[in-house]
Structure formats: structure tokens, C-alpha cells
PDB file of C-alpha atoms in Angstrom:
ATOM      1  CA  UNK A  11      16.140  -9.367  28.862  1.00 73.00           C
ATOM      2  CA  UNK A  12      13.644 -10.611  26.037  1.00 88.00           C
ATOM      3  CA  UNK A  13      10.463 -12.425  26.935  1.00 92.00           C
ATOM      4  CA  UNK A  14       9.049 -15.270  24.913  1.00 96.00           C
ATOM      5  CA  UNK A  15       5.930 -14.801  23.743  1.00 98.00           C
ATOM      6  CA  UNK A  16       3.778 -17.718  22.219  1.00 98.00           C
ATOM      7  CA  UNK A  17       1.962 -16.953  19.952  1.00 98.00           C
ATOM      8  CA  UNK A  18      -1.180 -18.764  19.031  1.00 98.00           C
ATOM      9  CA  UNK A  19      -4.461 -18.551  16.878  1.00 98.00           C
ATOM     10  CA  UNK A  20      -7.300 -19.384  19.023  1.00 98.00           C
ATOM     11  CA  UNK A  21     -10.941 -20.889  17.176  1.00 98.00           C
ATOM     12  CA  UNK A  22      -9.473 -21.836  14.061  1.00 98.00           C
ATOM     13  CA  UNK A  23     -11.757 -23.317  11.359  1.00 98.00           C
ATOM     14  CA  UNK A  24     -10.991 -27.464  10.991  1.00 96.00           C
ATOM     15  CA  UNK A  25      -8.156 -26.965   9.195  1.00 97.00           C
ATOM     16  CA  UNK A  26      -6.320 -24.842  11.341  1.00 97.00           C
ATOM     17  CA  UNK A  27      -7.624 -21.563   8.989  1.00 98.00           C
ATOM     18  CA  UNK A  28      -7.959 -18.204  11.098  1.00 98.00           C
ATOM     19  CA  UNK A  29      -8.338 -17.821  14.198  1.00 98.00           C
ATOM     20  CA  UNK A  30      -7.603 -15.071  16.785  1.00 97.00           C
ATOM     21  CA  UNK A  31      -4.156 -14.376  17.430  1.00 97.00           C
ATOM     22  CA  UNK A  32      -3.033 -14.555  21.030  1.00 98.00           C
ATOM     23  CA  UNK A  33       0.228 -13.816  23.133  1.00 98.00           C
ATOM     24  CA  UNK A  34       0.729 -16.509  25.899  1.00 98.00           C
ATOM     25  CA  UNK A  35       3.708 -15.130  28.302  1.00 98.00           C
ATOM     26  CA  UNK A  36       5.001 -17.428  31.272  1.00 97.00           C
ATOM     27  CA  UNK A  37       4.097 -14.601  34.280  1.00 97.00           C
ATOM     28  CA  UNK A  38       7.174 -15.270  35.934  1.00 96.00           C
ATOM     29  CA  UNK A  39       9.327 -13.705  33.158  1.00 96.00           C
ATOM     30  CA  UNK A  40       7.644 -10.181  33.168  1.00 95.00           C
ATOM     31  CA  UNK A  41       7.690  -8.004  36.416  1.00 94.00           C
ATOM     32  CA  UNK A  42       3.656  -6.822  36.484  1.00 94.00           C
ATOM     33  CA  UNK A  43       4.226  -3.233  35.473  1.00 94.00           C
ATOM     34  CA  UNK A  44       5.701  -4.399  32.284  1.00 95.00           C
ATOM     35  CA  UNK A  45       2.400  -6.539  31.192  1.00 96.00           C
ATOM     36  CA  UNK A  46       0.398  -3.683  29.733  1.00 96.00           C
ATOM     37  CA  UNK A  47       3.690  -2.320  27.731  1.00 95.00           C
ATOM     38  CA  UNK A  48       3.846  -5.817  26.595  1.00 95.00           C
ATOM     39  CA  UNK A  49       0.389  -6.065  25.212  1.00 96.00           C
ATOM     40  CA  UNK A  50       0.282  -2.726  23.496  1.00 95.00           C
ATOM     41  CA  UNK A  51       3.472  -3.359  21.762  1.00 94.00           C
ATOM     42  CA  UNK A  52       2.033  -6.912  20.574  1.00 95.00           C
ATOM     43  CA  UNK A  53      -1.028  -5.439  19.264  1.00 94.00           C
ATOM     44  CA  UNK A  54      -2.862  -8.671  19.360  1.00 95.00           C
ATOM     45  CA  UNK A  55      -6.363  -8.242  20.553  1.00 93.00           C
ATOM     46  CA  UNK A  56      -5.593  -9.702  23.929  1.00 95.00           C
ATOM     47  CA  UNK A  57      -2.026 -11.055  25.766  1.00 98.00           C
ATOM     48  CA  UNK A  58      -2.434 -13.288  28.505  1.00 98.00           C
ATOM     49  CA  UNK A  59       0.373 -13.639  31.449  1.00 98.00           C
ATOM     50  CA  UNK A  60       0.274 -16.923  33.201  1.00 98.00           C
ATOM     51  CA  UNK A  61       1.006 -18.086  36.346  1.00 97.00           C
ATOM     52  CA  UNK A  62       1.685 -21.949  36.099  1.00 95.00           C
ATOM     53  CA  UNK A  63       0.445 -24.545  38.024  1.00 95.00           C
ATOM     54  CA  UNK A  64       2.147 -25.609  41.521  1.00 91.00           C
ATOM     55  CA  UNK A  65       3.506 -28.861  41.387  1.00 90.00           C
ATOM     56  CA  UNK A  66       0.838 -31.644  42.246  1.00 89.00           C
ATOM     57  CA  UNK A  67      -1.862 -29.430  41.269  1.00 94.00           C
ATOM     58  CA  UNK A  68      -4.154 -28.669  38.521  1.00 96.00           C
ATOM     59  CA  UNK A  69      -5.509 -25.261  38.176  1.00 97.00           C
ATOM     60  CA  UNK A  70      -3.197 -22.064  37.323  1.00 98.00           C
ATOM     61  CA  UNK A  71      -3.915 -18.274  36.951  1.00 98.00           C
ATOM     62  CA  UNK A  72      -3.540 -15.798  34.659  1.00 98.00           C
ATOM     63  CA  UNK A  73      -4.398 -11.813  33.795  1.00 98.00           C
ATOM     64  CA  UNK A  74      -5.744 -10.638  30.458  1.00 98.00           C
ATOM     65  CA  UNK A  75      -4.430  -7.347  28.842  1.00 97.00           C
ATOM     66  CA  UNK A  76      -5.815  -6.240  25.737  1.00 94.00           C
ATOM     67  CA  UNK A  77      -3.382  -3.360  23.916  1.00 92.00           C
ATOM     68  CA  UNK A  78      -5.163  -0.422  25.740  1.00 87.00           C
ATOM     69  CA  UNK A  79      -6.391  -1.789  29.110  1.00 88.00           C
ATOM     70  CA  UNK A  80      -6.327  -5.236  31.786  1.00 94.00           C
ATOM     71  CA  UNK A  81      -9.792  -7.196  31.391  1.00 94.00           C
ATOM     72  CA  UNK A  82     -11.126  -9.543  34.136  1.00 97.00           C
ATOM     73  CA  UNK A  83     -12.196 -11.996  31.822  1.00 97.00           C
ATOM     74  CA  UNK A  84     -12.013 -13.294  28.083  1.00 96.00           C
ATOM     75  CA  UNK A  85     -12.790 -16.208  26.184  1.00 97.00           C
ATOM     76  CA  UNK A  86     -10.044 -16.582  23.643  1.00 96.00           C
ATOM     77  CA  UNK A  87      -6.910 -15.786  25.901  1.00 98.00           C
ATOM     78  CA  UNK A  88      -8.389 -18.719  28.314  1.00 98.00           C
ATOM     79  CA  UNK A  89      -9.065 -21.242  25.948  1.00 98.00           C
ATOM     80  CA  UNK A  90      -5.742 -20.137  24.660  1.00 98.00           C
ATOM     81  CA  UNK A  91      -3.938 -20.636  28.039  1.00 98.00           C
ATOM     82  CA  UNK A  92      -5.558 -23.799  28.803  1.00 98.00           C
ATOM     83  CA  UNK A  93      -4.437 -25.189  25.571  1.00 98.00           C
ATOM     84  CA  UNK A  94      -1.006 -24.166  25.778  1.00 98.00           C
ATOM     85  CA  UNK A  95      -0.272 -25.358  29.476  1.00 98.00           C
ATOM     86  CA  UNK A  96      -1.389 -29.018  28.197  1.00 97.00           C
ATOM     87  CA  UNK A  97       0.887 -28.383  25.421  1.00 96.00           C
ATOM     88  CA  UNK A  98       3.516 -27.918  28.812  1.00 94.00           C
ATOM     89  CA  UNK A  99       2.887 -30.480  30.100  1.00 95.00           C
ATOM     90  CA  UNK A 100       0.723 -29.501  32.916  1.00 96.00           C
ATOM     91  CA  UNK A 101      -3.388 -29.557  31.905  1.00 97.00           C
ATOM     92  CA  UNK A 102      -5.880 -28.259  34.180  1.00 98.00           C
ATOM     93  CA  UNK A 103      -9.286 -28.580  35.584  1.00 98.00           C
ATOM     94  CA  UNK A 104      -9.980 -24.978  36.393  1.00 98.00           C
ATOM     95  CA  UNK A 105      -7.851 -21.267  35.713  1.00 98.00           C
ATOM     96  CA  UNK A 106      -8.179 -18.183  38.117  1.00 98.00           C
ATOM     97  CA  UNK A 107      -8.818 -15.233  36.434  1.00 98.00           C
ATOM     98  CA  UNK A 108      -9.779 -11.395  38.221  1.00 97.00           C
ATOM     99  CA  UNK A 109     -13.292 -12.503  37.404  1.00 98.00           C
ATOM    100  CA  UNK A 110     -13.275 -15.705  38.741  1.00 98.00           C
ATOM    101  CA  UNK A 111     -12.492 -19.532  38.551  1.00 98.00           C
ATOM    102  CA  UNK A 112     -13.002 -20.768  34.983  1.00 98.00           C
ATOM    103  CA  UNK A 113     -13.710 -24.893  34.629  1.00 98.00           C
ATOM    104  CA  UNK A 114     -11.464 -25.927  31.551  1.00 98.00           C
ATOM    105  CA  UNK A 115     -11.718 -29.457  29.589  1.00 98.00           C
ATOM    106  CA  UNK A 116     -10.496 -30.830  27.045  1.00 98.00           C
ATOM    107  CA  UNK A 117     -11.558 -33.026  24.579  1.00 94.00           C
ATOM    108  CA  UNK A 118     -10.016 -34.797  21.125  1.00 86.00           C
ATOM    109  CA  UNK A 119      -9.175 -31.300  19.103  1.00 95.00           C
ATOM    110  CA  UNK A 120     -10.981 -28.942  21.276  1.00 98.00           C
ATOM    111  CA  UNK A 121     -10.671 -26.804  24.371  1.00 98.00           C
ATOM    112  CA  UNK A 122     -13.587 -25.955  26.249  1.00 98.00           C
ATOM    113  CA  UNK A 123     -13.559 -23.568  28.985  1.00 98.00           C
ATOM    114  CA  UNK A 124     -16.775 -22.654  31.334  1.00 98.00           C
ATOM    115  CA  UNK A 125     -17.621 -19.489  32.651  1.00 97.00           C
ATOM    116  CA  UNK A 126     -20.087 -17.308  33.722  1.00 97.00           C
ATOM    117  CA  UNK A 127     -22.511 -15.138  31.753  1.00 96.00           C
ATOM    118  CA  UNK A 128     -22.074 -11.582  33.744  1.00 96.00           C
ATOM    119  CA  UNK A 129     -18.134 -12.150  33.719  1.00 97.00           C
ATOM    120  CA  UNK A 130     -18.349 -11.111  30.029  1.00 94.00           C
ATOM    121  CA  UNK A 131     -18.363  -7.471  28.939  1.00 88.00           C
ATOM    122  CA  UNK A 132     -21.336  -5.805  28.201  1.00 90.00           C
ATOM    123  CA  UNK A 133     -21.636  -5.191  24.710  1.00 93.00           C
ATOM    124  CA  UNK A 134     -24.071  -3.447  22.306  1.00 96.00           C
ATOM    125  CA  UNK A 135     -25.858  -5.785  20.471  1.00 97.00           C
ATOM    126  CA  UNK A 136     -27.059  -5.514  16.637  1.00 98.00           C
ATOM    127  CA  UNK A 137     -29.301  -8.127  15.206  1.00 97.00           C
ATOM    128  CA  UNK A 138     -28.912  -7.832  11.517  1.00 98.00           C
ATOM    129  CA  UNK A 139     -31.206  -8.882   8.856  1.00 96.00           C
ATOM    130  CA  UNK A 140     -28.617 -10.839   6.310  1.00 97.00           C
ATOM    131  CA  UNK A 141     -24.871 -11.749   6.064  1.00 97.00           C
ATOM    132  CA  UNK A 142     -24.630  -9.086   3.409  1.00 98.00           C
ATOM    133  CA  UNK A 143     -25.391  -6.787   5.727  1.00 98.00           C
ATOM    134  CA  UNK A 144     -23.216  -7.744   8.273  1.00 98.00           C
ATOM    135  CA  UNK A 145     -20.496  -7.883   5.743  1.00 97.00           C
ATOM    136  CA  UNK A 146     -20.853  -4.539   4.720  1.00 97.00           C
ATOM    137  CA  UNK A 147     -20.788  -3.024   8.420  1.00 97.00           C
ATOM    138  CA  UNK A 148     -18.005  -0.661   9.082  1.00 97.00           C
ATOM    139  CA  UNK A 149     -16.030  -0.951  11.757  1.00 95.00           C
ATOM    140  CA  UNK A 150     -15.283   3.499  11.827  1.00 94.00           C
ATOM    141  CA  UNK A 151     -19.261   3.704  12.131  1.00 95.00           C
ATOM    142  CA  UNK A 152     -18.816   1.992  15.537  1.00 95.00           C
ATOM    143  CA  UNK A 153     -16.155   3.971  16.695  1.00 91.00           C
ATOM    144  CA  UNK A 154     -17.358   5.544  19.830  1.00 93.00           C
ATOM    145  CA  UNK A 155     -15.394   3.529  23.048  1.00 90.00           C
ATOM    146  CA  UNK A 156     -18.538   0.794  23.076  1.00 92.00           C
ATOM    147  CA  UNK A 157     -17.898  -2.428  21.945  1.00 94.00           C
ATOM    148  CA  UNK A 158     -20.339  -3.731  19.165  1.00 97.00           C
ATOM    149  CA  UNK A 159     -21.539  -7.012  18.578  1.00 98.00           C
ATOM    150  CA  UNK A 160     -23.315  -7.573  15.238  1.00 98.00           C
ATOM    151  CA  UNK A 161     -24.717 -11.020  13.978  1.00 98.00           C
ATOM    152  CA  UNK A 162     -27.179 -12.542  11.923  1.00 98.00           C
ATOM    153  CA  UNK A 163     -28.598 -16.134  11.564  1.00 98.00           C
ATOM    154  CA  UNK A 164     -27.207 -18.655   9.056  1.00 98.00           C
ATOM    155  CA  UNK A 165     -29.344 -21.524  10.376  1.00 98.00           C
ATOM    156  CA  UNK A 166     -31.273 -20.466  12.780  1.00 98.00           C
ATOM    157  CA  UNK A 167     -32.363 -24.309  13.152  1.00 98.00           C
ATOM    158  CA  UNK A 168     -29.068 -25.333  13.933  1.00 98.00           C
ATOM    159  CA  UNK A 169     -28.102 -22.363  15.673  1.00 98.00           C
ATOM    160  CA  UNK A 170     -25.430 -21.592  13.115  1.00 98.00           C
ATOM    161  CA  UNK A 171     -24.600 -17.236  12.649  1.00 98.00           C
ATOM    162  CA  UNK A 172     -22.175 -15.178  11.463  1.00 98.00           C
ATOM    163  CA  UNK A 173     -20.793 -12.249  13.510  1.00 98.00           C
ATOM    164  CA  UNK A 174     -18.458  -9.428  13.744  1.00 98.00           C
ATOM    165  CA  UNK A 175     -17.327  -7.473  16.918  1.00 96.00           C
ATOM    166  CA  UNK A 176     -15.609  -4.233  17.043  1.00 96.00           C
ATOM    167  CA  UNK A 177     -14.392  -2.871  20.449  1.00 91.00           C
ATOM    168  CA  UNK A 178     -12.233   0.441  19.544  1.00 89.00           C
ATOM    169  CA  UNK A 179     -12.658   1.274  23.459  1.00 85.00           C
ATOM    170  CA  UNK A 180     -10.378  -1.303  23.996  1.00 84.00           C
ATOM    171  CA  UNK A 181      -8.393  -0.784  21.340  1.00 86.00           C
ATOM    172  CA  UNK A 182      -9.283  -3.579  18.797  1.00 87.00           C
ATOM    173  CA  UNK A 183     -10.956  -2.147  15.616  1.00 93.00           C
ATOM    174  CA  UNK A 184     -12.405  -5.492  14.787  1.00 95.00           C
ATOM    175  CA  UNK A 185     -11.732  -8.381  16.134  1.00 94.00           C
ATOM    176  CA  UNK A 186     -11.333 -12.120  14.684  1.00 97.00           C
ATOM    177  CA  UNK A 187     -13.143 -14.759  17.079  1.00 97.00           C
ATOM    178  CA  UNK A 188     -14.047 -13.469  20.651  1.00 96.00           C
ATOM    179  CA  UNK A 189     -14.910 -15.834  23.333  1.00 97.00           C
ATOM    180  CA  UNK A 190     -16.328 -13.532  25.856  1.00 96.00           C
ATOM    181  CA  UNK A 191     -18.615 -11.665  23.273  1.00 97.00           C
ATOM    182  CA  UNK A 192     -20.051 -15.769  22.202  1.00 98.00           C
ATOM    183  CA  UNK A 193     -21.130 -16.007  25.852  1.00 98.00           C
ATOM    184  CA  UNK A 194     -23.420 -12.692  25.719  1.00 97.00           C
ATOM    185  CA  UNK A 195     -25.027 -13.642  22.624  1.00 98.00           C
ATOM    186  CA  UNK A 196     -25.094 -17.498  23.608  1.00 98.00           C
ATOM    187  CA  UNK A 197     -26.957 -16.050  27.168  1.00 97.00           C
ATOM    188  CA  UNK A 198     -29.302 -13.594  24.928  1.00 97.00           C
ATOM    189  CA  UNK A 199     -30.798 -16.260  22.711  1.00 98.00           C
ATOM    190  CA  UNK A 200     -30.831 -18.503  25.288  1.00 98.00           C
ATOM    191  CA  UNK A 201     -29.052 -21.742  23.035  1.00 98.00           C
ATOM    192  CA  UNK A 202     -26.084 -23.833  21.878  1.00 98.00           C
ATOM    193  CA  UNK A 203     -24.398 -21.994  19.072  1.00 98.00           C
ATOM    194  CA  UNK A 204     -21.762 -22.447  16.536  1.00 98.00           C
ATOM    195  CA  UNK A 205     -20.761 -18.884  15.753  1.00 98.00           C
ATOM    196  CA  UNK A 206     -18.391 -18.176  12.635  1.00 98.00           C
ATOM    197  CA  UNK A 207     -17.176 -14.790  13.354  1.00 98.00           C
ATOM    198  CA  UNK A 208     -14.473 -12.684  11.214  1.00 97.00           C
ATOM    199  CA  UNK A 209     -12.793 -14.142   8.243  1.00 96.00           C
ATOM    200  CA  UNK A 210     -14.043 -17.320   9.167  1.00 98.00           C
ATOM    201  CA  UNK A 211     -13.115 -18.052  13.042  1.00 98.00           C
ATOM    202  CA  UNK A 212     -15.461 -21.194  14.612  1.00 98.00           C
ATOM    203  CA  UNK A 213     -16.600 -20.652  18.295  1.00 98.00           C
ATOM    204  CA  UNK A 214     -18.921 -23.430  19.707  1.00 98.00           C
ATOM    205  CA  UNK A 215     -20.835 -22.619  22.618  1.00 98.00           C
ATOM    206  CA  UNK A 216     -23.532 -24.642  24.847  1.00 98.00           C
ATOM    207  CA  UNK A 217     -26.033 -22.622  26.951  1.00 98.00           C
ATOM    208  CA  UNK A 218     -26.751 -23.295  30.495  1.00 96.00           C
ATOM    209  CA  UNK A 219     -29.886 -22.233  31.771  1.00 96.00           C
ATOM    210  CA  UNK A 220     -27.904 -21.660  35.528  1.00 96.00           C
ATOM    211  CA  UNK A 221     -25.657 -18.723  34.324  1.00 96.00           C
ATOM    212  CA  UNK A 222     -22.628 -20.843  32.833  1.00 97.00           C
ATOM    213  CA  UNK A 223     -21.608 -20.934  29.252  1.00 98.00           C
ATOM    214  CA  UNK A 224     -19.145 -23.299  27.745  1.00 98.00           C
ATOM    215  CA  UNK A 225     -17.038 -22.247  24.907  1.00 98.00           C
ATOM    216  CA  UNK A 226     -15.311 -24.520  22.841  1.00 98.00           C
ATOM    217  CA  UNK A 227     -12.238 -24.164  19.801  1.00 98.00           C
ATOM    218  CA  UNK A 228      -9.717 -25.401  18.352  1.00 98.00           C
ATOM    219  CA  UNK A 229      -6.355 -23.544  18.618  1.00 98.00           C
ATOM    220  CA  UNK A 230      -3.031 -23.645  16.495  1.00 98.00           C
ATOM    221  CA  UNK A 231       0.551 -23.145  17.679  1.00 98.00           C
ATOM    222  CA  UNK A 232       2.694 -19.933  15.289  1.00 98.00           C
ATOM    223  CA  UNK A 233       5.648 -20.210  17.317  1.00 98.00           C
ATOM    224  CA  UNK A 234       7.633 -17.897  19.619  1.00 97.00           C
ATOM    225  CA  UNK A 235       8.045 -14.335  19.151  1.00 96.00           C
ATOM    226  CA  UNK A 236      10.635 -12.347  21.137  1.00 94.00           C
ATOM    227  CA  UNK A 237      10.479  -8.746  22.672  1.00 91.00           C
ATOM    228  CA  UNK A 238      12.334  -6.471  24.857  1.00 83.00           C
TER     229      UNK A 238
END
């Protein structure tokens, strides 16, 4: 039987430019040994099966599955998921993940979704001395299973910087706008950011100095893709 897949570009720029593709599957369409197959044939840089909300409540749960393995936690595929179930019908106040319980909210044309610092992977992080750099970077010089974070100020005032992230351990050669990897670096400097990462993806994050970091975007629907 086909599944529906929604698929969905998560931190978009303001005009709905960008963004990190995502696959949003309803849980209860897809026996669990399927999910991974699922994933890797979608190629998107994370799929995310959710379990919806019981009636009369307001949190759901979900599992993340990047093309080559399941991750406890990431940032797009929850803002992602929180968007889309208030696009169901059914918003909620917090989503179970393996990692733990992640606080969602939302607010005008973003989704924010709060979660701990540690939950994120670790990463290997490159502070670069311009965006020219950055933009020359390679992705097949990072190629050894460790996933690479590399970044440079735009305004450091503002806390405005440019990024790029390349995990081929997980089987993403670069990816567009990653949620989880904006908590590590919003933890390391230790401050609200607005990160443009990729092509032009907009993450906005606010440090807290407990352990929690939100992460905000703005998310667009592409419609429903089917697969076997």
C-alpha cells in the first residue's frame, strides 16, 4: 500500500525561499521496520514518523530517521512536525522524541521548539575567518563519518553568521538548515543567534543559560509525495 509522505521545507527565508526539505509520515501508516527503508529511499536529510496526539491531549511523539541511520533528536524534523500537526488540526505544547520531551510554541509565522543542549549531536566545529571562506569549503574534504559544522560571523553584534554543515556519517553530504547543529553552536557562544545556513536557510535561536535552546523557523508546505 503507498504511504503519504508530506513533504515540507523547514527554516525558509521570509518569503518562503529554501529551506530544508523534510518527510512528515503519519506513524500509523508504516509498520516500524519499514521507517528506515522509507527514509533512505526519500533521501531527504531527515524523515520523521509521527505518532498523533490522543484525543483531549496536546503533546504527540515521533522518531527521526535520517537516510542511513534513526537519530534521537533533531531540530528541523521537530519544528517540522509541530508545524504540520497544527496544520491537522491538533497543535501541541510538547513532542516526545528518544531524547526526550521537546516544549513546542507557536507564534504568528514561526515555530519554535525547545530542547536541550546535550540532546544534539556532537559535531566538529570550524570557526572560519570570512564568508568566502566558508563558501569555498568542500564538502569531500570533510568526508570522514564526523559531522562538520563550519561558520563565520556576519554581525557579530547582532549575532548574525553564516554556516554550512556536512554530516556524510549520516549520510547527508551537506545539509540545508539544521536545527540540532544551531543548538551546539547557539550553546558554544553562549547567545541568541540568527544563523543563515546553506543557500540561504534562516534558523533563529535564543540561548538559555540552564541547558535549553529554543529554535525558531518558518516552514512551507510542497505537498504529498507517494511511495511504496
Amino acid at each position: 500500500m503507498a504511504i503519504d509522505v508530506t513533504v515540507l521545507r523547514v527554516f525558509t527565508d521570509s518569503e518562503g525561499n529554501h529551506g530544508n526539505p523534510l518527510g512528515v509520515v503519519d506513524a500509523a501508516t508504516v509498520q516500524p521496520g519499514d521507517r528506515q527503508r522509507i527514509a533512505t529511499e526519500l533521501g531527504f536529510s531527515e524523515t520523521i514518523f509521527v505518532d498523533l496526539p490522543q484525543p483531549g491531549t496536546s503533546t504527540a511523539s515521533a522518531h527521526i530517521y535520517p537516510p542511513a541511520v534513526q537519530l534521537p533528536f533533531a531540530g528541523h524534523p521537530t519544528v517540522g512536525a509541530a508545524w504540520w500537526l497544527r496544520q491537522q488540526g491538533t497543535p501541541i505544547h510538547t513532542l516526545r522524541v528518544p531524547a526526550g520531551v521537546v516544549q513546542v510554541s507557536y507564534d504568528e509565522d514561526l515555530t519554535s521548539i525547545r530542547a536541550r543542549a546535550e540532546w544534539a549531536p556532537e559535531l566538529a566545529i570550524h570557526d572560519l575567518s570570512s564568508t568566502e571562506e566558508l563558501l569555498a569549503a568542500d564538502p569531500n574534504d570533510y568526508a570522514d563519518g564526523v559531522s562538520h559544522y563550519l561558520w563565520t560571523w556576519t554581525d557579530r553584534e547582532r549575532g548574525q553568521l553564516r554556516a554550512r554543515m556536512f554530516a556524510d556519517g549520516l549520510g547527508v553530504t551537506e545539509d540545508e538548515a539544521t536545527g540540532s547543529a544551531a543548538v551546539r553552536i547557539t550553546d558554544y557562544l553562549a547567545r541568541d543567534l540568527t544563523v543563515v545556513q546553506g543557500k540561504g536557510s534562516v534558523i533563529y535561536t535564543e540561548w538559555n543559560p540552564e541547558g535549553w535552546v529554543r529554535v525558531s523557523g518558518r516552514v512551507v508546505d510542497d505537498g504529498i509525495r507517494r511511495i511504496d
